Short mmCIF file of C-alpha atoms and ligand atoms in Angstrom, two decimals:
data_model
loop_
_atom_site.label_atom_id
_atom_site.label_comp_id
_atom_site.label_asym_id
_atom_site.label_seq_id
_atom_site.Cartn_x
_atom_site.Cartn_y
_atom_site.Cartn_z
CA MET A 1 -64.73 -161.40 -106.28
CA ARG A 2 -61.64 -160.54 -108.31
CA VAL A 3 -59.26 -157.95 -106.83
CA GLY A 4 -56.18 -156.60 -108.52
CA ILE A 5 -54.36 -153.84 -110.36
CA ASP A 6 -56.71 -151.35 -111.96
CA LYS A 7 -54.34 -148.49 -112.84
CA ILE A 8 -50.55 -148.21 -113.12
CA GLY A 9 -48.25 -145.22 -113.62
CA LEU A 10 -44.46 -144.92 -113.98
CA PHE A 11 -42.22 -141.91 -113.42
CA THR A 12 -38.48 -141.56 -113.86
CA PRO A 13 -36.38 -138.36 -113.51
CA ASN A 14 -35.33 -136.24 -116.47
CA LYS A 15 -31.65 -137.15 -116.75
CA TYR A 16 -29.80 -140.31 -117.75
CA VAL A 17 -26.34 -141.72 -118.30
CA ASP A 18 -25.54 -143.87 -121.32
CA MET A 19 -23.89 -147.14 -120.26
CA VAL A 20 -21.38 -146.97 -123.11
CA ASP A 21 -20.17 -143.59 -121.76
CA LEU A 22 -20.02 -145.02 -118.23
CA ALA A 23 -18.08 -148.08 -119.42
CA HIS A 24 -15.51 -145.88 -121.19
CA ALA A 25 -15.13 -143.69 -118.09
CA ARG A 26 -14.57 -146.78 -115.91
CA ASN A 27 -12.21 -148.49 -118.38
CA GLU A 28 -14.61 -151.37 -118.94
CA ASP A 29 -15.64 -153.06 -122.19
CA PRO A 30 -19.09 -151.57 -123.01
CA ASN A 31 -20.38 -155.09 -123.67
CA LYS A 32 -19.84 -155.92 -120.03
CA TYR A 33 -22.52 -153.37 -119.17
CA LEU A 34 -24.72 -153.84 -122.26
CA ILE A 35 -24.67 -157.65 -122.33
CA GLY A 36 -22.97 -158.89 -119.14
CA ILE A 37 -25.12 -156.72 -116.85
CA GLY A 38 -27.88 -156.09 -119.41
CA GLN A 39 -28.31 -152.32 -118.99
CA SER A 40 -28.15 -149.66 -121.68
CA GLU A 41 -29.07 -146.47 -119.75
CA MET A 42 -29.74 -145.42 -116.18
CA SER A 43 -31.91 -142.57 -114.92
CA VAL A 44 -30.28 -140.07 -112.59
CA ALA A 45 -32.15 -138.15 -109.89
CA ASP A 46 -30.87 -134.68 -109.13
CA GLN A 47 -31.43 -132.92 -105.80
CA THR A 48 -35.01 -131.98 -106.76
CA GLN A 49 -36.31 -135.55 -107.06
CA ASP A 50 -36.76 -137.85 -104.08
CA ALA A 51 -38.99 -140.79 -103.17
CA VAL A 52 -41.95 -138.50 -102.41
CA SER A 53 -41.83 -136.32 -105.53
CA MET A 54 -41.32 -139.33 -107.82
CA GLY A 55 -44.25 -141.12 -106.11
CA ILE A 56 -46.53 -138.12 -106.70
CA ASN A 57 -45.42 -137.90 -110.34
CA ALA A 58 -46.09 -141.63 -110.93
CA THR A 59 -49.60 -141.27 -109.47
CA MET A 60 -50.33 -138.16 -111.57
CA LYS A 61 -50.27 -140.51 -114.59
CA TYR A 62 -53.72 -141.85 -113.66
CA ILE A 63 -55.13 -139.64 -110.89
CA ASP A 64 -57.57 -137.89 -113.24
CA ARG A 65 -59.11 -141.24 -114.23
CA ILE A 66 -60.07 -142.45 -110.74
CA ASP A 67 -62.60 -141.64 -108.05
CA LYS A 68 -60.36 -140.22 -105.29
CA ASP A 69 -63.15 -140.38 -102.74
CA LYS A 70 -63.17 -144.19 -102.89
CA ILE A 71 -59.55 -144.51 -101.74
CA GLY A 72 -59.49 -145.99 -98.23
CA LEU A 73 -55.83 -146.91 -98.02
CA LEU A 74 -52.53 -145.48 -99.27
CA VAL A 75 -49.37 -147.52 -98.66
CA PHE A 76 -45.93 -146.30 -99.68
CA GLY A 77 -43.07 -148.82 -100.10
CA THR A 78 -39.55 -147.41 -100.13
CA GLU A 79 -36.05 -147.88 -98.89
CA SER A 80 -35.13 -144.30 -99.85
CA GLY A 81 -37.31 -142.81 -97.11
CA ILE A 82 -37.02 -139.07 -96.57
CA ASP A 83 -37.81 -139.08 -92.84
CA GLN A 84 -37.02 -141.49 -90.01
CA SER A 85 -40.49 -141.03 -88.55
CA LYS A 86 -43.08 -139.46 -90.82
CA SER A 87 -44.41 -141.54 -93.70
CA ALA A 88 -43.65 -140.41 -97.25
CA SER A 89 -47.29 -141.19 -97.99
CA LEU A 90 -48.52 -138.19 -95.99
CA PHE A 91 -46.73 -135.76 -98.31
CA VAL A 92 -48.21 -137.65 -101.28
CA LYS A 93 -51.69 -137.58 -99.78
CA THR A 94 -51.50 -133.79 -99.44
CA ALA A 95 -50.23 -133.28 -102.98
CA LEU A 96 -52.98 -135.51 -104.40
CA LYS A 97 -55.63 -133.91 -102.20
CA LEU A 98 -56.86 -137.24 -100.83
CA LYS A 99 -59.47 -137.12 -98.10
CA PRO A 100 -58.41 -137.22 -94.42
CA GLU A 101 -60.21 -140.54 -93.79
CA VAL A 102 -57.53 -142.42 -95.75
CA ARG A 103 -55.44 -144.88 -93.69
CA THR A 104 -51.85 -144.28 -94.74
CA PHE A 105 -48.34 -145.42 -93.83
CA GLU A 106 -44.94 -146.48 -95.20
CA VAL A 107 -43.49 -150.01 -95.38
CA LYS A 108 -39.91 -151.20 -95.81
CA GLU A 109 -38.19 -154.45 -96.73
CA ALA A 110 -35.63 -153.47 -99.36
CA CYS A 111 -37.00 -154.11 -102.85
CA PHE A 112 -39.93 -156.11 -101.46
CA GLY A 113 -41.68 -152.97 -100.13
CA LEU A 114 -44.13 -152.45 -102.97
CA THR A 115 -45.13 -156.11 -103.02
CA ALA A 116 -45.80 -155.92 -99.27
CA ALA A 117 -47.93 -152.82 -99.92
CA LEU A 118 -49.78 -154.55 -102.76
CA MET A 119 -50.62 -157.60 -100.61
CA ILE A 120 -51.90 -155.36 -97.78
CA ALA A 121 -53.99 -153.46 -100.35
CA ARG A 122 -55.37 -156.64 -101.92
CA ASP A 123 -56.54 -157.91 -98.52
CA PHE A 124 -57.97 -154.47 -97.64
CA VAL A 125 -60.05 -154.39 -100.81
CA ARG A 126 -61.25 -157.96 -100.25
CA VAL A 127 -62.66 -156.83 -96.90
CA HIS A 128 -63.88 -153.44 -98.21
CA PRO A 129 -64.87 -154.15 -101.83
CA ASP A 130 -66.51 -150.75 -102.24
CA LYS A 131 -63.19 -149.02 -101.48
CA THR A 132 -59.95 -148.83 -103.42
CA ALA A 133 -56.32 -148.75 -102.28
CA MET A 134 -53.35 -146.90 -103.71
CA VAL A 135 -49.85 -148.38 -103.49
CA ILE A 136 -46.66 -146.57 -104.44
CA GLY A 137 -43.08 -147.81 -104.69
CA SER A 138 -40.42 -145.17 -105.13
CA ASP A 139 -36.64 -145.35 -104.84
CA ILE A 140 -33.28 -144.00 -105.86
CA ALA A 141 -30.65 -146.74 -106.19
CA ARG A 142 -27.31 -145.31 -105.13
CA TYR A 143 -24.27 -147.58 -104.80
CA GLY A 144 -21.55 -144.97 -105.30
CA ILE A 145 -19.29 -143.61 -107.98
CA GLY A 146 -16.72 -146.13 -109.22
CA THR A 147 -18.22 -149.07 -107.27
CA ALA A 148 -19.09 -152.42 -108.88
CA GLY A 149 -22.76 -151.62 -108.24
CA GLU A 150 -22.60 -148.25 -110.02
CA VAL A 151 -23.86 -149.74 -113.28
CA THR A 152 -26.95 -151.07 -111.47
CA GLN A 153 -28.20 -147.69 -110.22
CA GLY A 154 -31.40 -145.92 -111.33
CA ALA A 155 -34.34 -143.87 -110.04
CA GLY A 156 -38.09 -144.02 -110.42
CA SER A 157 -41.50 -144.83 -109.07
CA VAL A 158 -44.51 -146.96 -109.90
CA SER A 159 -47.94 -146.18 -108.50
CA MET A 160 -50.94 -148.53 -108.74
CA LEU A 161 -54.61 -148.46 -107.85
CA ILE A 162 -55.92 -151.73 -106.38
CA LYS A 163 -59.61 -152.39 -106.72
CA ALA A 164 -62.38 -154.98 -107.07
CA ASP A 165 -63.05 -155.94 -110.71
CA PRO A 166 -59.71 -154.49 -111.82
CA ALA A 167 -58.99 -153.40 -115.38
CA ILE A 168 -55.43 -154.71 -115.70
CA LEU A 169 -54.40 -157.75 -113.62
CA ALA A 170 -56.66 -159.90 -111.41
CA LEU A 171 -54.58 -161.33 -108.58
CA ASN A 172 -54.95 -165.02 -107.79
CA ASP A 173 -55.31 -166.40 -104.28
CA GLY A 174 -52.23 -167.83 -102.65
CA HIS A 175 -48.55 -167.02 -102.76
CA SER A 176 -45.26 -168.61 -101.90
CA ALA A 177 -43.02 -166.62 -99.55
CA TYR A 178 -39.50 -167.37 -98.32
CA SER A 179 -37.31 -165.29 -95.99
CA GLU A 180 -33.92 -165.54 -94.31
CA ASP A 181 -31.93 -163.09 -92.18
CA ILE A 182 -28.86 -162.52 -94.36
CA ASN A 183 -26.58 -159.63 -95.36
CA ASP A 184 -26.52 -159.34 -99.13
CA PHE A 185 -27.51 -155.67 -99.35
CA TRP A 186 -28.29 -153.08 -96.69
CA ARG A 187 -28.13 -149.34 -96.04
CA PRO A 188 -27.30 -148.05 -92.54
CA ASN A 189 -29.33 -145.06 -91.31
CA ASP A 190 -26.42 -142.65 -91.71
CA SER A 191 -25.59 -143.65 -95.28
CA LYS A 192 -27.22 -142.58 -98.54
CA LEU A 193 -25.23 -145.31 -100.31
CA ALA A 194 -26.18 -148.98 -100.26
CA MET A 195 -23.75 -151.64 -99.14
CA VAL A 196 -23.91 -154.79 -101.20
CA ASP A 197 -22.32 -158.17 -101.74
CA GLY A 198 -23.57 -158.42 -105.31
CA LYS A 199 -22.40 -161.94 -106.12
CA TYR A 200 -23.87 -163.35 -102.92
CA SER A 201 -27.09 -161.45 -103.56
CA THR A 202 -27.38 -163.01 -107.00
CA GLN A 203 -27.01 -166.50 -105.51
CA VAL A 204 -29.67 -165.84 -102.85
CA TYR A 205 -32.06 -164.27 -105.37
CA LEU A 206 -31.80 -167.31 -107.65
CA ASP A 207 -32.14 -169.70 -104.71
CA PHE A 208 -35.26 -167.90 -103.43
CA PHE A 209 -36.72 -167.88 -106.94
CA SER A 210 -36.21 -171.64 -107.33
CA LYS A 211 -37.73 -172.34 -103.93
CA THR A 212 -40.78 -170.10 -104.28
CA PHE A 213 -41.47 -171.03 -107.92
CA ALA A 214 -41.36 -174.78 -107.11
CA ASP A 215 -43.52 -174.30 -104.01
CA TYR A 216 -46.04 -172.07 -105.82
CA LYS A 217 -46.49 -174.55 -108.66
CA LYS A 218 -46.99 -177.38 -106.15
CA GLN A 219 -49.44 -175.36 -104.08
CA LYS A 220 -51.51 -174.30 -107.10
CA LYS A 221 -51.06 -177.57 -109.06
CA LEU A 222 -49.51 -175.68 -111.96
CA GLU A 223 -46.82 -176.64 -114.46
CA THR A 224 -44.24 -174.19 -115.82
CA ASN A 225 -45.91 -174.24 -119.23
CA ASP A 226 -49.19 -173.03 -117.69
CA PHE A 227 -47.56 -169.59 -117.31
CA ASP A 228 -47.76 -167.22 -120.27
CA ALA A 229 -45.13 -164.98 -118.68
CA ILE A 230 -42.95 -164.88 -115.59
CA ILE A 231 -41.66 -161.48 -114.59
CA TYR A 232 -39.02 -160.55 -112.07
CA HIS A 233 -37.60 -157.91 -109.79
CA LEU A 234 -34.82 -156.55 -112.00
CA PRO A 235 -31.92 -154.90 -110.14
CA PHE A 236 -30.28 -155.32 -113.56
CA THR A 237 -31.83 -157.25 -116.42
CA LYS A 238 -29.19 -160.01 -116.42
CA MET A 239 -30.43 -161.03 -112.97
CA GLY A 240 -33.91 -161.76 -114.34
CA LEU A 241 -32.43 -163.52 -117.35
CA LYS A 242 -30.59 -165.89 -115.00
CA ALA A 243 -33.80 -166.61 -113.08
CA ASN A 244 -35.77 -167.11 -116.29
CA ARG A 245 -33.15 -169.59 -117.49
CA LEU A 246 -33.75 -171.58 -114.30
CA ALA A 247 -37.50 -171.42 -114.90
CA VAL A 248 -37.22 -172.96 -118.38
CA ALA A 249 -34.27 -175.29 -117.70
CA ASP A 250 -36.31 -178.49 -118.14
CA GLN A 251 -38.90 -177.17 -120.61
CA ASP A 252 -39.58 -177.94 -124.27
CA GLU A 253 -38.71 -175.49 -127.05
CA ALA A 254 -42.17 -173.91 -127.28
CA THR A 255 -42.37 -173.12 -123.55
CA THR A 256 -38.80 -171.86 -123.51
CA GLU A 257 -39.49 -169.55 -126.44
CA LYS A 258 -42.77 -168.30 -124.94
CA LEU A 259 -41.19 -167.45 -121.58
CA GLN A 260 -38.06 -165.97 -123.19
CA ASN A 261 -40.22 -163.70 -125.38
CA SER A 262 -42.32 -162.53 -122.46
CA PHE A 263 -39.19 -161.93 -120.38
CA ASP A 264 -37.70 -159.87 -123.22
CA ALA A 265 -40.89 -157.76 -123.34
CA SER A 266 -40.79 -157.25 -119.56
CA LYS A 267 -37.20 -155.99 -119.39
CA GLN A 268 -37.43 -153.12 -121.91
CA LEU A 269 -38.13 -150.32 -119.43
CA SER A 270 -35.67 -151.63 -116.86
CA ARG A 271 -32.86 -151.66 -119.40
CA ARG A 272 -33.28 -147.91 -119.84
CA VAL A 273 -34.30 -146.77 -116.35
CA GLY A 274 -32.08 -149.00 -114.19
CA ASN A 275 -32.83 -150.35 -110.74
CA ILE A 276 -35.74 -148.64 -109.01
CA TYR A 277 -35.71 -151.09 -106.08
CA THR A 278 -39.28 -151.50 -104.72
CA ALA A 279 -40.98 -150.56 -107.98
CA SER A 280 -38.71 -152.59 -110.25
CA LEU A 281 -40.95 -155.68 -110.52
CA TYR A 282 -43.91 -153.45 -111.36
CA MET A 283 -41.93 -151.63 -114.03
CA SER A 284 -41.37 -155.15 -115.49
CA LEU A 285 -45.13 -155.64 -115.39
CA LEU A 286 -45.76 -152.34 -117.17
CA SER A 287 -43.13 -153.21 -119.77
CA LEU A 288 -44.83 -156.58 -120.34
CA LEU A 289 -48.24 -154.93 -120.70
CA GLU A 290 -46.82 -152.49 -123.25
CA ASN A 291 -44.62 -154.87 -125.25
CA GLY A 292 -45.84 -158.42 -124.60
CA ASN A 293 -48.87 -158.77 -126.92
CA LEU A 294 -50.40 -161.20 -124.44
CA PRO A 295 -54.10 -162.13 -124.71
CA ALA A 296 -56.68 -161.47 -122.01
CA GLY A 297 -56.64 -164.24 -119.42
CA ALA A 298 -52.89 -164.84 -119.80
CA LEU A 299 -51.35 -166.18 -116.58
CA VAL A 300 -48.47 -164.00 -115.33
CA GLY A 301 -46.15 -165.17 -112.54
CA LEU A 302 -44.48 -162.38 -110.52
CA PHE A 303 -41.29 -162.89 -108.52
CA SER A 304 -40.54 -160.24 -105.94
CA TYR A 305 -37.20 -160.09 -104.10
CA GLY A 306 -36.01 -157.78 -101.36
CA SER A 307 -32.50 -158.14 -100.01
CA GLY A 308 -32.03 -159.04 -96.43
CA ALA A 309 -33.87 -161.19 -97.67
CA MET A 310 -37.47 -161.82 -98.64
CA GLY A 311 -38.77 -163.53 -101.78
CA GLU A 312 -42.34 -164.07 -102.91
CA LEU A 313 -43.97 -165.59 -105.95
CA TYR A 314 -47.59 -165.01 -106.85
CA SER A 315 -49.65 -164.72 -110.01
CA GLY A 316 -52.43 -162.89 -111.77
CA ASN A 317 -54.45 -163.06 -114.96
CA LEU A 318 -54.59 -160.26 -117.51
CA VAL A 319 -58.03 -158.68 -117.76
CA GLU A 320 -59.88 -158.17 -121.06
CA GLY A 321 -59.03 -154.71 -122.43
CA TYR A 322 -55.93 -154.19 -120.24
CA GLU A 323 -54.15 -152.64 -123.25
CA LYS A 324 -56.39 -149.58 -122.96
CA GLU A 325 -55.06 -148.89 -119.46
CA VAL A 326 -51.44 -148.42 -120.49
CA ASN A 327 -49.85 -145.66 -122.50
CA ALA A 328 -46.73 -146.97 -124.22
CA ALA A 329 -46.36 -143.82 -126.32
CA GLY A 330 -46.61 -141.64 -123.21
CA ASP A 331 -43.97 -143.69 -121.39
CA GLU A 332 -41.68 -143.55 -124.43
CA LYS A 333 -42.15 -139.76 -124.50
CA MET A 334 -41.24 -139.61 -120.81
CA LEU A 335 -38.02 -141.56 -121.47
CA LYS A 336 -37.23 -139.43 -124.52
CA ARG A 337 -37.65 -136.21 -122.52
CA ARG A 338 -34.63 -137.18 -120.45
CA GLN A 339 -31.49 -135.23 -121.05
CA LYS A 340 -28.36 -137.32 -121.56
CA VAL A 341 -25.68 -136.20 -119.13
CA SER A 342 -21.95 -136.85 -119.45
CA VAL A 343 -20.22 -138.95 -116.79
CA PRO A 344 -18.60 -135.89 -115.11
CA GLU A 345 -22.03 -134.16 -115.09
CA TYR A 346 -23.65 -137.25 -113.58
CA GLU A 347 -20.92 -137.42 -110.91
CA GLU A 348 -21.54 -133.82 -109.95
CA ILE A 349 -25.32 -134.32 -109.81
CA PHE A 350 -24.82 -137.52 -107.81
CA ASN A 351 -22.52 -135.88 -105.24
CA THR A 352 -24.75 -132.81 -104.87
CA ALA A 353 -27.81 -134.99 -104.29
CA LEU A 354 -26.14 -136.83 -101.41
CA ASP A 355 -26.94 -133.81 -99.23
CA ASP A 356 -30.08 -131.74 -98.85
CA PRO A 357 -29.71 -128.01 -99.57
CA GLU A 358 -29.21 -125.55 -96.71
CA ASP A 359 -32.40 -124.92 -94.77
CA ASN A 360 -34.50 -122.17 -96.45
CA GLU A 361 -32.60 -122.49 -99.76
CA GLU A 362 -35.21 -122.78 -102.52
CA LEU A 363 -34.60 -125.39 -105.23
CA THR A 364 -36.10 -125.08 -108.72
CA SER A 365 -36.77 -127.87 -111.18
CA ASP A 366 -35.57 -128.04 -114.80
CA ASP A 367 -38.18 -130.73 -115.62
CA GLU A 368 -41.38 -130.25 -117.65
CA LYS A 369 -44.30 -128.12 -116.52
CA GLY A 370 -46.59 -130.13 -114.26
CA THR A 371 -43.78 -132.11 -112.61
CA TRP A 372 -43.69 -132.26 -108.81
CA TYR A 373 -40.32 -131.68 -107.18
CA PHE A 374 -38.58 -131.26 -103.83
CA ALA A 375 -38.14 -127.52 -103.35
CA GLY A 376 -35.88 -127.60 -100.27
CA THR A 377 -36.66 -127.32 -96.56
CA LYS A 378 -38.18 -124.51 -94.52
CA GLY A 379 -37.56 -124.83 -90.79
CA ASN A 380 -36.29 -128.33 -91.67
CA ILE A 381 -39.70 -129.23 -93.10
CA ARG A 382 -39.60 -130.65 -96.61
CA GLN A 383 -41.42 -128.61 -99.26
CA TYR A 384 -42.92 -130.12 -102.41
CA LYS A 385 -44.01 -127.99 -105.33
CA VAL A 386 -45.36 -128.48 -108.82
CA LYS A 387 -43.64 -126.74 -111.70
N1 CAA B 401 -18.98 -158.89 -122.72
C1 CAA B 401 -20.05 -159.56 -122.27
N2 CAA B 401 -20.21 -159.94 -120.96
C2 CAA B 401 -19.23 -159.59 -120.10
C3 CAA B 401 -18.07 -158.89 -120.51
C4 CAA B 401 -17.98 -158.54 -121.89
N3 CAA B 401 -16.92 -157.85 -122.35
N4 CAA B 401 -17.30 -158.71 -119.42
C5 CAA B 401 -17.92 -159.29 -118.37
N5 CAA B 401 -19.08 -159.82 -118.77
C6 CAA B 401 -20.09 -160.52 -117.97
C7 CAA B 401 -19.52 -161.48 -116.95
O1 CAA B 401 -19.21 -162.71 -117.54
C8 CAA B 401 -20.66 -161.56 -115.96
O2 CAA B 401 -21.65 -162.38 -116.47
P1 CAA B 401 -22.36 -163.50 -115.56
O3 CAA B 401 -22.98 -162.79 -114.42
O4 CAA B 401 -23.33 -164.15 -116.46
O5 CAA B 401 -21.26 -164.40 -115.09
C9 CAA B 401 -21.24 -160.13 -115.98
O6 CAA B 401 -20.73 -159.54 -117.16
C10 CAA B 401 -20.82 -159.30 -114.79
O7 CAA B 401 -19.43 -159.37 -114.67
P2 CAA B 401 -18.74 -159.41 -113.25
O8 CAA B 401 -19.40 -160.45 -112.40
O9 CAA B 401 -17.28 -159.49 -113.44
O10 CAA B 401 -19.16 -157.94 -112.75
P3 CAA B 401 -18.85 -157.19 -111.43
O11 CAA B 401 -17.85 -157.88 -110.57
O12 CAA B 401 -18.55 -155.80 -111.85
O13 CAA B 401 -20.25 -157.23 -110.60
C11 CAA B 401 -22.55 -157.10 -110.08
C12 CAA B 401 -21.52 -157.26 -111.20
C13 CAA B 401 -22.35 -158.18 -109.02
C14 CAA B 401 -23.93 -157.25 -110.69
C15 CAA B 401 -22.39 -155.67 -109.45
O14 CAA B 401 -22.71 -154.71 -110.41
C16 CAA B 401 -23.27 -155.44 -108.24
O15 CAA B 401 -22.92 -155.82 -107.13
N6 CAA B 401 -24.44 -154.79 -108.41
C17 CAA B 401 -25.43 -154.63 -107.36
C18 CAA B 401 -26.32 -155.85 -107.38
C19 CAA B 401 -27.47 -155.72 -106.42
O16 CAA B 401 -28.09 -154.69 -106.28
N7 CAA B 401 -27.81 -156.79 -105.73
C20 CAA B 401 -28.97 -156.76 -104.88
C21 CAA B 401 -30.10 -157.30 -105.65
S1 CAA B 401 -31.68 -157.04 -104.94
C22 CAA B 401 -31.80 -155.38 -104.98
O17 CAA B 401 -32.18 -154.78 -105.95
C23 CAA B 401 -31.51 -154.76 -103.69
C24 CAA B 401 -32.72 -154.60 -102.92
O18 CAA B 401 -33.43 -155.50 -102.45
C25 CAA B 401 -33.08 -153.22 -102.67
#
């Protein structure tokens, strides 16, 4: 029985900063950001968007096309959690009107969270093939104004439905995992800003990719040229480019070109949205589905990385007709709806969003009708509303 990704939806907030503007404001050459880091825009979340509201909005992209009663599991991966105890998934479950029999919880391991959720969901569906599982990754990447990591911020969510006989990507058995207790990126409980040793993190990411890719190929008796695409967690697109260069280092021209083209297709959304932590790899997948022109059956390798650190490589095959399950025009419209904000405006939005509003202060959203948003707290209980 094949189990895998049947539906996928992306959401990103309605404001962005242009990297050329940010470079000018920080006295950097724009090409450092555009080429050196590989980012052209980054989405900015104001106070009304958090991990929960973005997760609901990502799921709304496909909720009308699924049988909600079949969902037996809902797992939410995030490192931008909104409560130290209660799972973000419970707020989502209420908004989506899922039935009470759903098993639901939140998982965390930096940017690995959504992959962890996906693997739990895959195994759940294998045991309960008549049920489906929903997995959501949702994060706001905040490194701080004027920091080296500022250019690698972003905000967004990807939601996926996992099911038997999936319509998009059938996951293959096996995986290669590698973990080590290190300090390349972390966020203490009392800080909304991440702490990061970016250069060290890059080294570890590339090391974990090399290890898991080599091990996966050995395990599955595959060669690099068997892959039609390899996609990556993209904290910034240059990171994936570096990993892809390692992947093709000893390959012939045709394989190098094939994997470079598929990587280019997979980075398009990331370049404009920025780092969305747990959901970043799956935004690469969506970008590949929309821009890659790959045939049904194509073998896609997926490299997931979460700082701290955990790496995993696995693969899937594209399913016949997968193109019908994505909406490139709709995603482009979503990106185009974003309002470009100046750097001073972004700084103000950023600083305001570091704190929640006063209890009982009602927030309103300036996003499109139908968008879910965080409306403030009542008695310190978070309220979510739809515009
Ligand atoms: N034109 C073209 N390229 C230029 C340039 C120019 N004018 N000026 C500089 N560059 C290039 C540099 O040569 C360099 O390229 P290489 O990396 O290929 O050498 C690149 O631009 C960046 O330059 P610097 O290294 O000087 O940049 P920096 O010191 O400002 O730091 C960074 C860059 C390390 C990526 C920093 O932005 C950072 O720390 N970002 C955060 C990274 C991060 O999140 N790491 C964790 C990854 S995993 C994750 O997402 C976390 C998780 O698990 C939740």
